[in-house]
Amino acid sequence: MTHPFDAFADFHMGGHSVIVTGGAQNIGAGIARTLAGAGAQVMIADLQGDKSQETAAAIEAETGSRCLGMGCDVTRSEDIDAVVTAAVAEFGGLSTLINNVGWGPRHPDPTAISDDELIEAYRLNTISAYRMTMACLPHLLEAENPSVVNSGSFSSAVPAYDILAYGTAKAALNQMMVSIAHMLAQKVRVNSVLIGTVLTEGYAAAGLDPAIQEKLKHPDNLIGRTGQPRDIANAMLWLTSPASAWVSGQTIKVHGGGSVVRLLGK
Ligand SMILES: NC(=O)c1ccc[n+]([C@@H]2O[C@H](COP(=O)([O-])OP(=O)(O)OC[C@H]3O[C@@H](n4cnc5c(N)ncnc54)[C@H](O)[C@@H]3O)[C@@H](O)[C@H]2O)c1
């Protein structure tokens, strides 16, 4: 018996060429793996050049899709131009950009954040995504189903008192990307995933309160666990594939459904 209707066909990424920034590890690597597993060609662009190549080689072996890695600092225009040029040369075009780089330190005393720290958070989380998007734009405009998806943060949508610089920069990213979605209406879809707690090196380096992890397992939390890179990657697959062809300008929470604020009693 044949089944002519394939509901998964709209999730196939064959013919798509993707850049994933910060894809050498954790959430970014999970996104690269999932999109390659759906048939996309993927370029990982990460500060860690060697690790990018190792991760890309492992993904290519696992998925059979072309996956390359390249050293790139997304806060440097020369590096951005080099990685976009390389991806277009290797893949023959570019349909999809995942702006995944981000993070920032915890500030236990939110009254003592320097201008430099605020500016650095903005440079890494916000300006880099703008520069990457603009560098990719001429190629996205030539592609089928072009889209940009950003690794946003749930902390941009709730009080982020101990990660103020980071939360502020991620909130700016949301506003910037909704604006870009409107500027590129009917040409390129632009969406953001507001990510909840995924236990990664970046999360650990931010020095967030370990008690939050326990609270996220609380039975009152809607899902009752922290996230895995795959939880985020599956949302990214939907937002980059033709399955979300009618979705743009959105900030979509993928955070376990729970109210961290309520659980913290704040
Ligand atoms: N982990 C979480 O709980 C969580 C929650 C909300 C949002 N996010 C967001 O998800 C994204 C990924 O988070 P993660 O936890 O996997 O981070 P991570 O720190 O584990 O990985 C980030 C990657 O980005 C790379 N990178 C850092 N600076 C770079 C630069 N200037 N240029 C190029 N590459 C650079 C790093 O080398 C690393 O491979 C970030 O934007 C983060 O803000 C994460």
Coordinates of C-alpha atoms and ligand atoms in Angstrom, one line a residue:
M1 CA 0.0 0.0 0.0
T2 CA 1.4 3.4 -1.0
H3 CA 1.0 6.6 1.0
P4 CA 1.2 9.5 -1.5
F5 CA 0.8 12.2 1.2
D6 CA 4.1 12.8 3.1
A7 CA 3.4 15.3 6.0
F8 CA 7.2 15.5 6.6
A9 CA 7.9 16.7 3.0
D10 CA 7.5 20.3 4.1
F11 CA 10.3 19.8 6.7
H12 CA 12.8 18.6 4.2
M13 CA 15.7 21.0 3.8
G14 CA 17.2 19.5 0.6
G15 CA 18.3 22.4 -1.7
H16 CA 18.9 24.7 1.3
S17 CA 22.3 26.1 2.2
V18 CA 22.7 27.3 5.8
I19 CA 25.2 29.3 7.9
V20 CA 25.0 28.5 11.6
T21 CA 27.0 30.9 13.8
G22 CA 28.4 29.6 17.0
G23 CA 27.8 26.1 15.7
A24 CA 30.9 24.3 17.0
Q25 CA 29.2 23.1 20.2
N26 CA 26.0 22.8 22.2
I27 CA 22.8 24.5 20.8
G28 CA 24.5 25.7 17.6
A29 CA 25.9 22.2 16.9
G30 CA 22.5 20.7 17.6
I31 CA 20.9 23.1 15.0
A32 CA 23.6 22.3 12.4
R33 CA 23.1 18.6 13.0
T34 CA 19.3 18.7 12.7
L35 CA 19.3 20.9 9.6
A36 CA 21.9 18.7 7.9
G37 CA 19.9 15.6 9.0
A38 CA 17.0 17.2 7.1
G39 CA 19.1 17.5 4.0
A40 CA 20.6 21.0 4.1
Q41 CA 24.2 21.9 3.3
V42 CA 25.6 23.6 6.4
M43 CA 28.5 25.9 7.2
I44 CA 29.4 26.3 10.8
A45 CA 31.0 29.7 11.6
D46 CA 32.6 29.8 15.0
L47 CA 35.4 31.5 16.9
Q48 CA 36.7 28.0 17.5
G49 CA 38.0 27.1 14.0
D50 CA 39.3 23.7 14.8
K51 CA 36.3 22.6 16.8
S52 CA 34.0 23.9 14.0
Q53 CA 35.8 21.6 11.5
E54 CA 35.6 18.7 13.9
T55 CA 31.9 19.2 14.6
A56 CA 31.2 19.7 10.9
A57 CA 33.1 16.5 10.0
A58 CA 31.1 14.5 12.6
I59 CA 27.8 15.9 11.3
E60 CA 28.7 15.2 7.7
A61 CA 29.6 11.6 8.6
E62 CA 26.4 11.1 10.6
T63 CA 23.9 12.8 8.2
G64 CA 25.5 12.4 4.7
S65 CA 24.9 16.1 4.1
R66 CA 27.7 18.4 3.3
C67 CA 28.9 20.2 6.4
L68 CA 31.9 22.5 6.7
G69 CA 33.4 24.5 9.6
M70 CA 35.3 27.7 9.5
G71 CA 36.9 30.0 12.1
C72 CA 35.0 33.3 12.3
D73 CA 34.5 36.0 14.8
V74 CA 31.1 37.4 14.1
T75 CA 32.0 40.8 15.7
R76 CA 34.5 41.3 12.9
S77 CA 33.2 42.5 9.5
E78 CA 36.2 40.9 7.6
D79 CA 35.4 37.5 9.2
I80 CA 31.7 37.8 8.3
D81 CA 32.5 38.6 4.7
A82 CA 35.0 35.7 4.5
V83 CA 32.5 33.1 5.8
V84 CA 29.7 34.3 3.6
T85 CA 31.9 34.3 0.5
A86 CA 33.2 30.8 1.4
A87 CA 29.7 29.4 2.0
V88 CA 28.4 30.8 -1.3
A89 CA 31.5 29.5 -3.2
E90 CA 31.1 26.0 -1.6
F91 CA 27.3 25.7 -1.8
G92 CA 26.5 27.8 -4.9
G93 CA 24.2 30.1 -2.8
L94 CA 22.7 30.7 0.6
S95 CA 19.1 30.3 1.7
T96 CA 19.3 30.3 5.5
L97 CA 21.1 32.1 8.3
I98 CA 21.0 31.0 11.9
N99 CA 22.3 33.8 14.2
N100 CA 23.1 31.6 17.2
V101 CA 26.2 33.4 18.7
G102 CA 25.5 35.0 22.0
W103 CA 26.0 35.1 25.8
G104 CA 27.2 37.4 28.4
P105 CA 28.4 37.4 32.0
R106 CA 26.2 37.4 35.1
H107 CA 26.3 40.5 37.2
P108 CA 25.6 39.7 40.8
D109 CA 25.4 43.4 41.4
P110 CA 23.2 44.9 38.7
T111 CA 24.0 48.4 39.9
A112 CA 27.7 48.1 38.9
I113 CA 27.8 47.3 35.2
S114 CA 30.2 49.3 33.1
D115 CA 29.5 51.0 29.8
D116 CA 32.0 48.6 28.2
E117 CA 30.1 45.6 29.5
L118 CA 26.8 46.9 28.1
I119 CA 28.4 47.7 24.8
E120 CA 30.1 44.3 24.6
A121 CA 26.9 42.5 25.2
Y122 CA 25.2 44.5 22.4
R123 CA 28.1 44.0 20.1
L124 CA 28.1 40.2 20.5
N125 CA 24.3 39.5 20.8
T126 CA 22.8 42.2 18.6
I127 CA 25.2 44.0 16.2
S128 CA 26.8 40.7 15.0
A129 CA 23.4 39.4 14.0
Y130 CA 22.6 42.6 12.1
R131 CA 26.0 42.4 10.3
M132 CA 25.6 38.7 9.5
T133 CA 22.1 39.2 8.2
M134 CA 23.1 42.1 5.9
A135 CA 26.1 40.2 4.6
C136 CA 23.9 37.3 3.7
L137 CA 21.0 39.3 2.3
P138 CA 22.0 39.6 -1.4
H139 CA 22.3 35.8 -1.5
L140 CA 19.1 35.1 0.5
L141 CA 17.2 37.3 -2.0
E142 CA 18.2 34.8 -4.7
A143 CA 17.1 31.7 -2.8
E144 CA 14.0 29.6 -2.5
N145 CA 12.3 29.9 1.0
P146 CA 15.0 32.2 2.4
S147 CA 14.9 32.8 6.1
V148 CA 16.9 34.1 9.1
V149 CA 16.3 32.6 12.5
N150 CA 17.9 33.9 15.7
S151 CA 18.9 32.3 19.0
G152 CA 17.1 34.7 21.3
S153 CA 16.6 34.3 24.9
F154 CA 13.7 33.9 27.3
S155 CA 15.6 36.4 29.5
S156 CA 14.7 39.1 26.9
A157 CA 11.0 38.7 27.9
V158 CA 11.2 38.5 31.7
P159 CA 13.1 40.6 34.2
A160 CA 16.8 39.6 33.8
Y161 CA 18.1 41.4 36.8
D162 CA 21.3 39.4 37.2
I163 CA 22.1 39.1 33.5
L164 CA 21.0 42.7 32.7
A165 CA 23.5 43.5 29.9
Y166 CA 22.8 40.2 28.2
G167 CA 19.0 40.3 28.6
T168 CA 18.9 43.9 27.3
A169 CA 21.0 43.0 24.3
K170 CA 18.7 40.0 23.5
A171 CA 15.6 42.2 23.9
A172 CA 17.2 44.6 21.3
L173 CA 17.8 41.6 19.1
N174 CA 14.1 40.7 19.2
Q175 CA 13.1 44.3 18.2
M176 CA 15.7 44.5 15.5
M177 CA 14.7 41.2 14.0
V178 CA 10.9 42.0 14.0
S179 CA 11.8 45.3 12.3
I180 CA 14.0 43.5 9.7
A181 CA 11.1 41.0 9.1
H182 CA 8.9 43.9 8.2
M183 CA 11.6 45.6 6.0
L184 CA 12.1 42.3 4.1
A185 CA 8.3 41.5 3.9
Q186 CA 7.5 39.0 1.2
K187 CA 11.2 38.5 0.5
V188 CA 12.9 36.9 3.5
R189 CA 11.2 35.4 6.6
V190 CA 12.8 36.4 9.9
N191 CA 12.0 34.8 13.2
S192 CA 13.6 34.3 16.7
V193 CA 13.4 31.4 19.1
L194 CA 13.4 32.6 22.8
I195 CA 15.4 29.9 24.4
G196 CA 15.0 28.7 28.0
T197 CA 17.5 27.0 30.1
V198 CA 19.8 24.5 28.2
L199 CA 22.7 23.4 30.3
T200 CA 25.8 24.3 28.2
E201 CA 29.2 25.7 28.7
G202 CA 27.8 29.1 27.8
Y203 CA 25.2 28.7 30.5
A204 CA 27.8 27.6 33.1
A205 CA 30.2 30.4 32.1
A206 CA 27.4 32.9 32.7
G207 CA 27.5 31.7 36.3
L208 CA 23.8 31.5 36.8
D209 CA 22.3 30.3 40.0
P210 CA 22.5 26.5 40.1
A211 CA 19.3 26.5 42.2
I212 CA 17.4 27.5 39.0
Q213 CA 18.2 24.1 37.6
E214 CA 16.5 22.4 40.5
K215 CA 13.6 24.7 40.3
L216 CA 13.2 23.9 36.6
K217 CA 12.6 20.3 37.6
H218 CA 9.9 21.3 39.9
P219 CA 6.6 19.5 39.3
D220 CA 4.8 22.8 38.8
N221 CA 7.0 23.5 35.8
L222 CA 5.0 22.7 32.7
I223 CA 7.6 20.3 31.3
G224 CA 9.7 19.7 34.4
R225 CA 13.2 19.5 32.9
T226 CA 15.8 21.7 31.4
G227 CA 16.2 21.9 27.6
Q228 CA 18.4 19.9 25.2
P229 CA 20.0 21.4 22.1
R230 CA 17.6 19.1 20.1
D231 CA 14.6 20.8 21.6
I232 CA 15.8 24.1 20.1
A233 CA 17.1 22.5 16.9
N234 CA 13.6 21.1 16.1
A235 CA 12.0 24.5 16.5
M236 CA 14.8 25.9 14.2
L237 CA 14.0 23.1 11.6
W238 CA 10.3 24.2 11.6
L239 CA 11.2 27.9 11.2
T240 CA 13.7 27.4 8.4
S241 CA 11.8 24.8 6.4
P242 CA 8.9 25.3 4.1
A243 CA 6.7 24.0 6.9
S244 CA 6.7 27.5 8.4
A245 CA 6.2 29.3 5.0
W246 CA 3.4 31.4 6.6
V247 CA 5.4 32.4 9.7
S248 CA 7.5 35.6 9.9
G249 CA 8.3 38.4 12.3
Q250 CA 7.7 36.1 15.3
T251 CA 9.5 35.5 18.6
I252 CA 8.6 32.0 19.6
K253 CA 9.3 30.7 23.2
V254 CA 10.9 27.3 23.4
H255 CA 11.6 27.1 27.1
G256 CA 9.8 24.2 28.7
G257 CA 6.6 26.1 29.0
G258 CA 7.3 27.0 32.7
S259 CA 7.2 30.3 34.5
V260 CA 10.7 30.6 35.9
V261 CA 9.7 33.9 37.5
R262 CA 6.8 32.3 39.3
L263 CA 8.9 29.3 40.5
L264 CA 11.6 31.7 41.8
G265 CA 8.9 33.5 43.7
K266 CA 9.8 36.9 42.2
Ligands
LIG1 N1 22.1 27.7 27.0 C1 21.0 28.4 27.4 O1 20.4 28.1 28.5 C2 20.5 29.5 26.6 C3 19.4 30.2 27.0 C4 18.9 31.2 26.2 C5 19.5 31.6 25.1 N2 20.7 31.0 24.7 C6 21.3 31.4 23.5 O2 21.6 30.3 22.6 C7 22.8 30.6 21.9 C8 23.8 29.4 22.1 O3 24.0 29.2 23.4 P1 24.9 28.0 24.0 O4 24.5 27.8 25.4 O5 24.9 26.8 23.1 O6 26.3 28.7 24.0 P2 27.8 28.2 24.0 O7 28.6 29.2 24.8 O8 27.9 26.8 24.6 O9 28.2 28.1 22.5 C9 28.4 29.4 21.8 C10 29.3 29.2 20.6 O10 29.5 30.4 20.0 C11 30.9 30.6 19.8 N3 31.2 32.0 19.8 C12 31.3 32.8 20.9 N4 31.6 34.1 20.5 C13 31.7 34.1 19.2 C14 32.1 35.0 18.2 N5 32.4 36.3 18.5 N6 32.1 34.7 16.9 C15 31.8 33.4 16.5 N7 31.5 32.4 17.4 C16 31.5 32.8 18.7 C17 31.6 29.8 20.8 O11 32.9 29.4 20.4 C18 30.7 28.6 21.0 O12 31.0 27.5 20.1 C19 23.4 31.9 22.4 O13 22.9 33.0 21.6 C20 22.7 32.0 23.7 O14 22.6 33.4 24.2 C21 21.2 29.9 25.4

